[in-house]
mmCIF file of C-alpha atoms (C1' of nucleotides) in Angstrom:
data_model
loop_
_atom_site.group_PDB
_atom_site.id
_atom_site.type_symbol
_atom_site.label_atom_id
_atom_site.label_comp_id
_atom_site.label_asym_id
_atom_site.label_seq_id
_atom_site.Cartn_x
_atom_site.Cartn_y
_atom_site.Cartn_z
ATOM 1 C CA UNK A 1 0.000 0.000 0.000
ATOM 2 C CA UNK A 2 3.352 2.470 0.275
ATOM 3 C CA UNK A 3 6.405 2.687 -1.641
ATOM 4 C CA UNK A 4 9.330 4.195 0.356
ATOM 5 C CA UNK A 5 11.942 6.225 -0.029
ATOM 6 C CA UNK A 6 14.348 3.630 0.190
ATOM 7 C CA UNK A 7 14.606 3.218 -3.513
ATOM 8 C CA UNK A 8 15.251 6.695 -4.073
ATOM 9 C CA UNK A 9 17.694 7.066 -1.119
ATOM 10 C CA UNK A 10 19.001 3.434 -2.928
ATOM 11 C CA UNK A 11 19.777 4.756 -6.224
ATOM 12 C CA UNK A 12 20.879 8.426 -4.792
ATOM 13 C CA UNK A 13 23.937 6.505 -2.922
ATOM 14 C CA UNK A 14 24.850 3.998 -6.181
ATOM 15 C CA UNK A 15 25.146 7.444 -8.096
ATOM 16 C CA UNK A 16 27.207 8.723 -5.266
ATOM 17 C CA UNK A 17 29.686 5.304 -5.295
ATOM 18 C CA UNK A 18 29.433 5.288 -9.006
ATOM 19 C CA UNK A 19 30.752 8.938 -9.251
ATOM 20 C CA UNK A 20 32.517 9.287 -6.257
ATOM 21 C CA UNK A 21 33.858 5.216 -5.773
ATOM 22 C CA UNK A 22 37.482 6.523 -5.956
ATOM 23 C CA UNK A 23 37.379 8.424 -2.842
ATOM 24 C CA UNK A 24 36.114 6.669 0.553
ATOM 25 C CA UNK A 25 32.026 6.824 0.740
ATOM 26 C CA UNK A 26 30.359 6.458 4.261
ATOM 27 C CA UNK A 27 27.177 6.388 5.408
ATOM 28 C CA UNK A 28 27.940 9.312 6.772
ATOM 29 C CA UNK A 29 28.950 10.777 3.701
ATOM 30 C CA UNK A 30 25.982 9.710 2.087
ATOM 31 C CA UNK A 31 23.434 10.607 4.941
ATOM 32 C CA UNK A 32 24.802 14.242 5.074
ATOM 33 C CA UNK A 33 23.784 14.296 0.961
ATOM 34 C CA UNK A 34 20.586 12.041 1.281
ATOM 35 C CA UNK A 35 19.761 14.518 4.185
ATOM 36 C CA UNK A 36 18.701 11.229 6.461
ATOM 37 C CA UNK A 37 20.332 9.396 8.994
ATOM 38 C CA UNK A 38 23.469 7.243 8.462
ATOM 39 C CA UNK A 39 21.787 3.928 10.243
ATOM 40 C CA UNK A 40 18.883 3.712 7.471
ATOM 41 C CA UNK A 41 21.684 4.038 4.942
ATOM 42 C CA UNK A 42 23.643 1.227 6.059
ATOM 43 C CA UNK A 43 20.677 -0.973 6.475
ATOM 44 C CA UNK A 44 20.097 -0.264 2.743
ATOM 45 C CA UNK A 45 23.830 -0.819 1.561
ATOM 46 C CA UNK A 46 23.803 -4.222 3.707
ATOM 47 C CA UNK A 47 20.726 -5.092 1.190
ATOM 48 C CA UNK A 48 22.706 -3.625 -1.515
ATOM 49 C CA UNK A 49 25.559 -6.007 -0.824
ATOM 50 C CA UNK A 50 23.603 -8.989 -0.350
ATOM 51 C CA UNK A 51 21.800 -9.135 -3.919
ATOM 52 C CA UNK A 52 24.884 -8.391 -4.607
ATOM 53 C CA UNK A 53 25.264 -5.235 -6.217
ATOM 54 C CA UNK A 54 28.039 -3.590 -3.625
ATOM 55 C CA UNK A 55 31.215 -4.401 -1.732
ATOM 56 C CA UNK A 56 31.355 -2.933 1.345
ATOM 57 C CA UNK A 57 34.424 -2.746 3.723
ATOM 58 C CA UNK A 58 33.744 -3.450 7.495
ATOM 59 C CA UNK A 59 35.748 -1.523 10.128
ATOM 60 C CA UNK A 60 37.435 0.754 7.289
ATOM 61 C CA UNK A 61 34.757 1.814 5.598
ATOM 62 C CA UNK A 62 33.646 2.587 1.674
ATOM 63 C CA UNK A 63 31.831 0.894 -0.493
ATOM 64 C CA UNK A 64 32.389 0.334 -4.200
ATOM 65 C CA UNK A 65 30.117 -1.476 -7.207
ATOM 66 C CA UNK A 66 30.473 -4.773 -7.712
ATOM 67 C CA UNK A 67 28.271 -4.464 -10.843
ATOM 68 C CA UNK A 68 28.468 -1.879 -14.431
ATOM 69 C CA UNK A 69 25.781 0.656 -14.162
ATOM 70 C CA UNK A 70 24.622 -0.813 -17.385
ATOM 71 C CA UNK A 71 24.003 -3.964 -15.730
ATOM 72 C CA UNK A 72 22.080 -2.676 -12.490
ATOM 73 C CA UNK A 73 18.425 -1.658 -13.476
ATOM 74 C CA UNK A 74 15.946 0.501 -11.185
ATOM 75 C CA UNK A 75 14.051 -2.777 -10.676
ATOM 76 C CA UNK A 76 17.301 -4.886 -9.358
ATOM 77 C CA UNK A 77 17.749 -1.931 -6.915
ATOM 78 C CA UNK A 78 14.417 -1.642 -5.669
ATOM 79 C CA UNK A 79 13.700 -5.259 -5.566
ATOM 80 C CA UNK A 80 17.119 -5.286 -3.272
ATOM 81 C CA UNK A 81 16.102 -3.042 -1.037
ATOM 82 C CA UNK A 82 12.136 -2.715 -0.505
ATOM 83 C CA UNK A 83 11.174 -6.262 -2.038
ATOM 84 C CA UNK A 84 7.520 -6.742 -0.670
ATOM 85 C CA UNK A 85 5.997 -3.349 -1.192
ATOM 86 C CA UNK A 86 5.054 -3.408 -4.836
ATOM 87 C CA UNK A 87 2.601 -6.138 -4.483
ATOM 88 C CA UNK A 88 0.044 -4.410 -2.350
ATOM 89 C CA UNK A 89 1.039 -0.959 -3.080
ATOM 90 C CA UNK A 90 -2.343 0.385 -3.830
ATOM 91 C CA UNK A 91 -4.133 -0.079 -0.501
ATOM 92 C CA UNK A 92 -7.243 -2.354 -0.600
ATOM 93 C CA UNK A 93 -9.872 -1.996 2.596
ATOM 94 C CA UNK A 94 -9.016 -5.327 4.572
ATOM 95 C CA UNK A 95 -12.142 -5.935 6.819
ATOM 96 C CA UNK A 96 -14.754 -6.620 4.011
ATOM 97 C CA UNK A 97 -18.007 -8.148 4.928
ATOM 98 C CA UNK A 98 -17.481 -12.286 4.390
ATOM 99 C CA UNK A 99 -21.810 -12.322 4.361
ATOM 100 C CA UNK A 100 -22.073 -9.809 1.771
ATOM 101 C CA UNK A 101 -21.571 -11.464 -2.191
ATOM 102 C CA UNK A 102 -19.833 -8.166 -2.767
ATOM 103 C CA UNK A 103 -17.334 -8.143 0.567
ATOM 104 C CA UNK A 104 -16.667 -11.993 0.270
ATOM 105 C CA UNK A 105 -14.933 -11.419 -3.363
ATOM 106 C CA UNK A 106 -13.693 -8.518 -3.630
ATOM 107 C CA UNK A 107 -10.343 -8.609 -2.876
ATOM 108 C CA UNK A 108 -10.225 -11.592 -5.358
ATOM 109 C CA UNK A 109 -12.037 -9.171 -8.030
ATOM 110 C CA UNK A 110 -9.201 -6.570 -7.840
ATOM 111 C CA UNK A 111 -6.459 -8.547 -7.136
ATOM 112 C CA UNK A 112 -5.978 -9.158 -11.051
ATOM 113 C CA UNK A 113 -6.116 -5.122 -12.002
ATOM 114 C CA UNK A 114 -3.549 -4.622 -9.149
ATOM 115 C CA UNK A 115 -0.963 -7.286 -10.437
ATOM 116 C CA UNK A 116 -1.226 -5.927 -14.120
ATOM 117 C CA UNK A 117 -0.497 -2.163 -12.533
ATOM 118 C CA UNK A 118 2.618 -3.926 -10.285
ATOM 119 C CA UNK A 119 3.811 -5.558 -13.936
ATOM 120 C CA UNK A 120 3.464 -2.373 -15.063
ATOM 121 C CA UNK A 121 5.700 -0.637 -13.136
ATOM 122 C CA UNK A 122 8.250 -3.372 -12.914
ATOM 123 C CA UNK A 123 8.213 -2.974 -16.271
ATOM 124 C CA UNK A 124 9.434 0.827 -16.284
ATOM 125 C CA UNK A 125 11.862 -0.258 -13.468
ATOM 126 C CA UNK A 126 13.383 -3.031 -15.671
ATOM 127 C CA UNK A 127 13.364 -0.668 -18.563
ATOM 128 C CA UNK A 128 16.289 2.015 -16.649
ATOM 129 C CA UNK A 129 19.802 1.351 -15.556
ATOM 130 C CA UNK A 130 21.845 3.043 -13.470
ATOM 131 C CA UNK A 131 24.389 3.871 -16.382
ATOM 132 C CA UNK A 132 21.076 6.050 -17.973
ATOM 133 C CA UNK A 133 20.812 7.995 -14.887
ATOM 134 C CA UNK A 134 24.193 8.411 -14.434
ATOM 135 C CA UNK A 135 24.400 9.795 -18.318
ATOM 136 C CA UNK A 136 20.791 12.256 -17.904
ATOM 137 C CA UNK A 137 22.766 13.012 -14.775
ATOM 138 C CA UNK A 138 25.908 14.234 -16.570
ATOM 139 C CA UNK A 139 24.036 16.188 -19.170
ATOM 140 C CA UNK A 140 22.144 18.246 -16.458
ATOM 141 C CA UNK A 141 25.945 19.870 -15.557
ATOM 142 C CA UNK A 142 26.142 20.466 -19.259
ATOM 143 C CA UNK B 1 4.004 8.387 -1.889
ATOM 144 C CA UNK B 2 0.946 5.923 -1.159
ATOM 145 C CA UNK B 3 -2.226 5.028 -2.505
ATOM 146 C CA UNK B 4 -4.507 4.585 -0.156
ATOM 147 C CA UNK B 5 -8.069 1.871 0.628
ATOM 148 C CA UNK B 6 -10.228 4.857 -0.779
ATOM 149 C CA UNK B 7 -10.024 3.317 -4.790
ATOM 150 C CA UNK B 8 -10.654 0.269 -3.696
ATOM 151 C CA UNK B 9 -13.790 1.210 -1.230
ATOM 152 C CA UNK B 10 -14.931 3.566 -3.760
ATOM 153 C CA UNK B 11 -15.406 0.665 -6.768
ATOM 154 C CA UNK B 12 -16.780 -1.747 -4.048
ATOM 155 C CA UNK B 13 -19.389 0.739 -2.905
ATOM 156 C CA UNK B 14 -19.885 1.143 -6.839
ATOM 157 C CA UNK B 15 -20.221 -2.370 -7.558
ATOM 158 C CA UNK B 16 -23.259 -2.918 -4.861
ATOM 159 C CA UNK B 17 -25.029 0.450 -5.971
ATOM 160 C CA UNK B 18 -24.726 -1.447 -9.690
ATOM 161 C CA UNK B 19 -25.986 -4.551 -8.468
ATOM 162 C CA UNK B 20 -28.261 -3.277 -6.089
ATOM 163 C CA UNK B 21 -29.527 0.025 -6.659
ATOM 164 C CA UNK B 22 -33.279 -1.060 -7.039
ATOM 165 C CA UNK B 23 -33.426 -1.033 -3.319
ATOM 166 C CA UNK B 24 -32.262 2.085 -1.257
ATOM 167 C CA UNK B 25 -28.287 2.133 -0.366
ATOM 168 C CA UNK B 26 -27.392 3.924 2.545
ATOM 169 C CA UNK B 27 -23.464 5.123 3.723
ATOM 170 C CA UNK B 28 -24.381 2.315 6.506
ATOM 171 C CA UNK B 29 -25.075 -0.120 4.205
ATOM 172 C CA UNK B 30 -22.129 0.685 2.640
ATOM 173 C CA UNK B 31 -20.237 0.976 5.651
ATOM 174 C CA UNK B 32 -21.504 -2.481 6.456
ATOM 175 C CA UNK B 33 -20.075 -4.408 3.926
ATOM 176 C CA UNK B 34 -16.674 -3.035 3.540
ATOM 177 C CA UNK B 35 -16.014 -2.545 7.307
ATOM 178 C CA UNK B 36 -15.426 1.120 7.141
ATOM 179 C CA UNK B 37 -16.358 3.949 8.969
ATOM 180 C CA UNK B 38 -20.287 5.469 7.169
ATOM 181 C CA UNK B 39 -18.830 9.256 7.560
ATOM 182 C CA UNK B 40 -15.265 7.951 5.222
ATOM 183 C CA UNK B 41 -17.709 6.079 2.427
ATOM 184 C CA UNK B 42 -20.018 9.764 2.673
ATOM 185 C CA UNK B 43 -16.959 11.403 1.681
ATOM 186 C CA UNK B 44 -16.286 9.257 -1.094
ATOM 187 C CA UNK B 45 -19.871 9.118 -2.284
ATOM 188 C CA UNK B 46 -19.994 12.902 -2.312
ATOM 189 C CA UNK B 47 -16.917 12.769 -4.407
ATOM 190 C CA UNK B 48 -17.950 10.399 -6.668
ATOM 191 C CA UNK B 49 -20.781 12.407 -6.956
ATOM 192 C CA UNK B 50 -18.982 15.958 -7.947
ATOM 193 C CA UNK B 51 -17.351 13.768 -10.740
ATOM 194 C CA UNK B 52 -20.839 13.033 -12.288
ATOM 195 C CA UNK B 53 -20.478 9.236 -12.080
ATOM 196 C CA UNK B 54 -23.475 9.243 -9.008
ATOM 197 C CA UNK B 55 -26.472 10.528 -7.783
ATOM 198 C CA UNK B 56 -27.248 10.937 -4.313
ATOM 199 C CA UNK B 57 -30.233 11.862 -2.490
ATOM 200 C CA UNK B 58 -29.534 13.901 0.713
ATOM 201 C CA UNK B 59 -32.004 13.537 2.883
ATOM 202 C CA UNK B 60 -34.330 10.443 2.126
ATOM 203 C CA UNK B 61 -30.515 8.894 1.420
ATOM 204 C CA UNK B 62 -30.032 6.476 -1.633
ATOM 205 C CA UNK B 63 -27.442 6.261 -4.398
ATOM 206 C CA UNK B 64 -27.841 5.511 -7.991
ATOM 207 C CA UNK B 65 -25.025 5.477 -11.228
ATOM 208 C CA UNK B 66 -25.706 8.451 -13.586
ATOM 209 C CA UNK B 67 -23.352 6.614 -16.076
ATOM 210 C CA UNK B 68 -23.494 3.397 -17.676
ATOM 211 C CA UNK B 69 -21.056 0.967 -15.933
ATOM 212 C CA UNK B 70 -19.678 0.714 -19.499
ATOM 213 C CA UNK B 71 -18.457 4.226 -19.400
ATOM 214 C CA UNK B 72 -16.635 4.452 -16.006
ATOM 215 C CA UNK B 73 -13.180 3.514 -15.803
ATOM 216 C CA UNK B 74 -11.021 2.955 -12.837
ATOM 217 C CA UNK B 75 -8.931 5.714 -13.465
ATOM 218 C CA UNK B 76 -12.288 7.788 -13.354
ATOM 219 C CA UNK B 77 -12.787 6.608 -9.888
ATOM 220 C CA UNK B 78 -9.409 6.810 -8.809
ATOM 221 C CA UNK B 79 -9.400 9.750 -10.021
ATOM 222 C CA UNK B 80 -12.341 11.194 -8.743
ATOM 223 C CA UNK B 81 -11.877 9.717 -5.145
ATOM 224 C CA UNK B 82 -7.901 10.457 -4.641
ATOM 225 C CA UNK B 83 -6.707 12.745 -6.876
ATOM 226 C CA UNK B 84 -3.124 13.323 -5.670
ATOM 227 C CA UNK B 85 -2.016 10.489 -4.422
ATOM 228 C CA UNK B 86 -0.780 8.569 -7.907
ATOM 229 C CA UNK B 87 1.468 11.230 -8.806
ATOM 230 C CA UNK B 88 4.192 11.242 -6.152
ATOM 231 C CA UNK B 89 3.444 7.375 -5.450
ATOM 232 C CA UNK B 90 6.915 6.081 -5.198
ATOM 233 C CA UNK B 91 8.672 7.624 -2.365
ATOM 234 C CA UNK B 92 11.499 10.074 -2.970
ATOM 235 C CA UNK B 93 13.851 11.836 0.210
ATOM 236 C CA UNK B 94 12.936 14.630 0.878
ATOM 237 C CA UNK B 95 15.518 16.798 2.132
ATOM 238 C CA UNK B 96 18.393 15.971 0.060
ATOM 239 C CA UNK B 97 22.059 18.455 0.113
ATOM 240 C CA UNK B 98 21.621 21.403 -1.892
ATOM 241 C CA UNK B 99 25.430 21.620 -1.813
ATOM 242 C CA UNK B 100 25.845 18.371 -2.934
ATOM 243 C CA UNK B 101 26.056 18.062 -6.708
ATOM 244 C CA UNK B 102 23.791 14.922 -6.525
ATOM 245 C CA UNK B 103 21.454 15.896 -3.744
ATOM 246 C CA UNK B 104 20.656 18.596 -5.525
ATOM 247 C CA UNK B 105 19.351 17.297 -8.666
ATOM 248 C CA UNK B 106 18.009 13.404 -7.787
ATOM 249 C CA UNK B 107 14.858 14.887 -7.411
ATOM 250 C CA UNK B 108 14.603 16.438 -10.869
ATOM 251 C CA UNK B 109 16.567 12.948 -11.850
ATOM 252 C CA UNK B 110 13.658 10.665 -10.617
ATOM 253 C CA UNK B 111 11.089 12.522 -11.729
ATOM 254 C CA UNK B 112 11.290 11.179 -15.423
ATOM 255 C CA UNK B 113 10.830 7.337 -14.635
ATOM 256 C CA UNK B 114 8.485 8.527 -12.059
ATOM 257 C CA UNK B 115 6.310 10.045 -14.193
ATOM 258 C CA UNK B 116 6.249 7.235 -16.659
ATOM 259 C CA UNK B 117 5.946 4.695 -13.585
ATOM 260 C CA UNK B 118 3.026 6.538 -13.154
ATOM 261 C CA UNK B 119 1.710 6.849 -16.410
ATOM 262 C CA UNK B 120 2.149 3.326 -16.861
ATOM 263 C CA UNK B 121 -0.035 3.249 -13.935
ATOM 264 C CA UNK B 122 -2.601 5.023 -15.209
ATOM 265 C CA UNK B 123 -2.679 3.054 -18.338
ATOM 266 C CA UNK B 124 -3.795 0.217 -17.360
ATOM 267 C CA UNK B 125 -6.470 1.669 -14.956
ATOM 268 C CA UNK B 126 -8.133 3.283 -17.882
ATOM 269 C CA UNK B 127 -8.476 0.026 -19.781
ATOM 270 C CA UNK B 128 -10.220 -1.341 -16.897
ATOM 271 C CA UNK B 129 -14.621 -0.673 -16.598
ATOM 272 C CA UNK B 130 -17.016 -0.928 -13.675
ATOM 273 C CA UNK B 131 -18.904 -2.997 -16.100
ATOM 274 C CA UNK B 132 -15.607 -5.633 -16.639
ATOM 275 C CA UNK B 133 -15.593 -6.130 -12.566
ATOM 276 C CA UNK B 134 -19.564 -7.176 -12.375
ATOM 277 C CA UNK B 135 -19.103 -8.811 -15.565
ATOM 278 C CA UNK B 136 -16.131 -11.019 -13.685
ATOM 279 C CA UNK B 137 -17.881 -10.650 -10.216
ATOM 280 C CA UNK B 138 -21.068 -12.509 -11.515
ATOM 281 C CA UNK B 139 -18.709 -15.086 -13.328
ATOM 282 C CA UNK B 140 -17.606 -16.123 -10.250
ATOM 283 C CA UNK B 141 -20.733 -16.628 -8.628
ATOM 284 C CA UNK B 142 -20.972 -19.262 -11.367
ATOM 285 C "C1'" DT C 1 48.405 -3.379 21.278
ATOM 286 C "C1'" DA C 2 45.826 0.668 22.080
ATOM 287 C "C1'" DA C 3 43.296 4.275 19.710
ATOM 288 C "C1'" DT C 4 40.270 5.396 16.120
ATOM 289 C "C1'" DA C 5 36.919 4.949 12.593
ATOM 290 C "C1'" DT C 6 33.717 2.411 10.497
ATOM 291 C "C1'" DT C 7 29.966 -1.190 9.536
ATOM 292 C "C1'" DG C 8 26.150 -4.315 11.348
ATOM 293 C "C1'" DT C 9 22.179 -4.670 13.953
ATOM 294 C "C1'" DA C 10 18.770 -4.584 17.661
ATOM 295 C "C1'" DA C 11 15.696 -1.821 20.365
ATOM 296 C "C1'" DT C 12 13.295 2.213 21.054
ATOM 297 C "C1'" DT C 13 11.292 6.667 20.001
ATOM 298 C "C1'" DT C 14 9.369 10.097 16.986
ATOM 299 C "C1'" DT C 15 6.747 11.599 13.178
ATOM 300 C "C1'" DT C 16 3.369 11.381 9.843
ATOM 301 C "C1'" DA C 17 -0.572 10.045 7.250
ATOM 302 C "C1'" DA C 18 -4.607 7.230 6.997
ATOM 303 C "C1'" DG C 19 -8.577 6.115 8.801
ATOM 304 C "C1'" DA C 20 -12.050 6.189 12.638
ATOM 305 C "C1'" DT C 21 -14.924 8.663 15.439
ATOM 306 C "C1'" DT C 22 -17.811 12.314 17.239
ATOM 307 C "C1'" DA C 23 -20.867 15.923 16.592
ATOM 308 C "C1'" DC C 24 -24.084 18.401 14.406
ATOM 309 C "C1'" DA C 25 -26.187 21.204 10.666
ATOM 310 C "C1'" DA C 26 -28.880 20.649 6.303
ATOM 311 C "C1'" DC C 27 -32.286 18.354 4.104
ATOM 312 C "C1'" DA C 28 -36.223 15.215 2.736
ATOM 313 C "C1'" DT C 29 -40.169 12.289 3.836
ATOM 314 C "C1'" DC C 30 -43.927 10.760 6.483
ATOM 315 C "C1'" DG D 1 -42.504 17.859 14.072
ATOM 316 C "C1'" DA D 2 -40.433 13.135 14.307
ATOM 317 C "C1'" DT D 3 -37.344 10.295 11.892
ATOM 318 C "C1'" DG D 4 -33.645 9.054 8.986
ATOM 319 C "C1'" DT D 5 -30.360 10.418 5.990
ATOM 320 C "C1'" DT D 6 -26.391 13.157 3.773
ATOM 321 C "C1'" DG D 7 -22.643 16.801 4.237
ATOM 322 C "C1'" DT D 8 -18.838 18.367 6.693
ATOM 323 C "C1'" DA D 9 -15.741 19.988 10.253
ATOM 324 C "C1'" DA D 10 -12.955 18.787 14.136
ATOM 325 C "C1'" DT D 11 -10.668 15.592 16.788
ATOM 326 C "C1'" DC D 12 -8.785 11.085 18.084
ATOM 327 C "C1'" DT D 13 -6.593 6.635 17.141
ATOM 328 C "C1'" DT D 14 -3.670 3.621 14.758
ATOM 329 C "C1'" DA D 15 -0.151 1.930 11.929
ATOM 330 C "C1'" DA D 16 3.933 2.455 9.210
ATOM 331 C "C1'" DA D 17 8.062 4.959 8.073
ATOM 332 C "C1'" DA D 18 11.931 6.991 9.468
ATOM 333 C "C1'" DA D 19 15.022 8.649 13.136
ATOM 334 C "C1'" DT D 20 17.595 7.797 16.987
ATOM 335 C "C1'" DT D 21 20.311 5.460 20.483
ATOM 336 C "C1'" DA D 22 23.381 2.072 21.740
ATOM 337 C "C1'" DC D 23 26.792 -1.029 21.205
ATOM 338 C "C1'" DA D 24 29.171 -5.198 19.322
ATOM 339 C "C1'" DA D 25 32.206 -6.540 15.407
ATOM 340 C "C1'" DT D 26 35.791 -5.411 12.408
ATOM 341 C "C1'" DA D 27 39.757 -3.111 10.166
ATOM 342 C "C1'" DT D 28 43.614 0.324 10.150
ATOM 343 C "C1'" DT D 29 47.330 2.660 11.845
ATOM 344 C "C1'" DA D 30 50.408 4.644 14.858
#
DNA sequence: TAATATTGTAATTTTTAAGATTACAACATC
DNA sequence: GATGTTGTAATCTTAAAAATTACAATATTA
């Protein structure tokens, strides 16, 4: 029924490492440019690195890709880091009636226009890469 | 940033004023069968109303469609019940670094596959009818 | 090896938005 | 005018997100 913020705070620390990777990225680092605090960031780099799409270094710090930018879609990244709240995210009332027809069935009645409008947006989510933002990025600072 | 029950209470009151309208439907009827609160479904009613898809009786009480089931689409009722909420429904920080050369433009960055996330969205919500849910909902009742 | 800086993670608190509730005026019918 | 309903404002409750606190685990370096 929500979609966080932790895809976009996801993807604004991957442009960060991508752009920055030479130079040692904390949480800290990346909190103070996110603007939010340096604990949900390493919660979502910990996800990062298990699906596999970081390396991060305990005790010294900084964090690198493990993956090309052309190889890491908006999907992979959201998927890493907020994997249940697409299905569901349009809120359905959850205390129907089970003695009304209507109540009894209708969560089964929208449940098939809901999972075509979650394909839908996976679908735009497969359809960008990190390397595009990266590039739109780069042509914003002319 | 969310998309909340009222789409989803707003087609189920929709679907019992189709089926049922013959006999008087009250906000407590209503109310009844989705297990919401009669003052939240007036407030959708009375939107749904403003958008020309219903007519209410104040008073004596009683809904009835003023369109054919044919002709209202669930982005009509979306749209007519909770305007706002699809654009803006994926999350984004919101207080990234204005000093920071990425903070200060992942919001204008997002905003493309955003808008096509929600486009896409909207898409399939406006192939959808009233009259395709009670033409499924009465399939199922065999 | 001690000092320092960082990640990893659990537990708790705060904040925010949705939804519920209360209250009552406006209106229609009998 | 008694009853039952809608319309709407104001307030309260609840649930989820995000922030915060705290500290163990790990690596570096002097």
């Amino acid at each position: 029924m929500k979609i966080s913020t932790k895809c976009s705070l996801a993807l604004h620390s991957l442009i960060i490492i991508a752009l920055f990777g030479s130079k040692k990225i904390t949480s800290d680092i990346i909190a103070q440019s996110t603007g939010c605090n340096p604990v949900i960031i390493r919660n979502l780099m910990g996800r990062l690195k298990k699906a596999g799409i970081l390396n991060i270094q305990r005790g010294t710090g900084g964090a690198s890709l493990r993956i090309d930018p052309k190889d890491i879609t908006i999907w992979a990244v959201y998927n890493a880091v907020d994997p249940k709240s697409l299905s569901g995210f349009i809120g359905v009332h959850p205390n129907p009636s089970n003695t009304c027809p209507v109540g009894s069935k209708i969560h089964a009645l929208l449940s098939v226009p809901h999972q075509k409008m979650e394909e839908a947006v996976r679908q735009v989510m497969s359809e960008y890469t990190l390397a595009e933002l990266i590039q739109e990025f780069q042509q914003m600072n002319g």
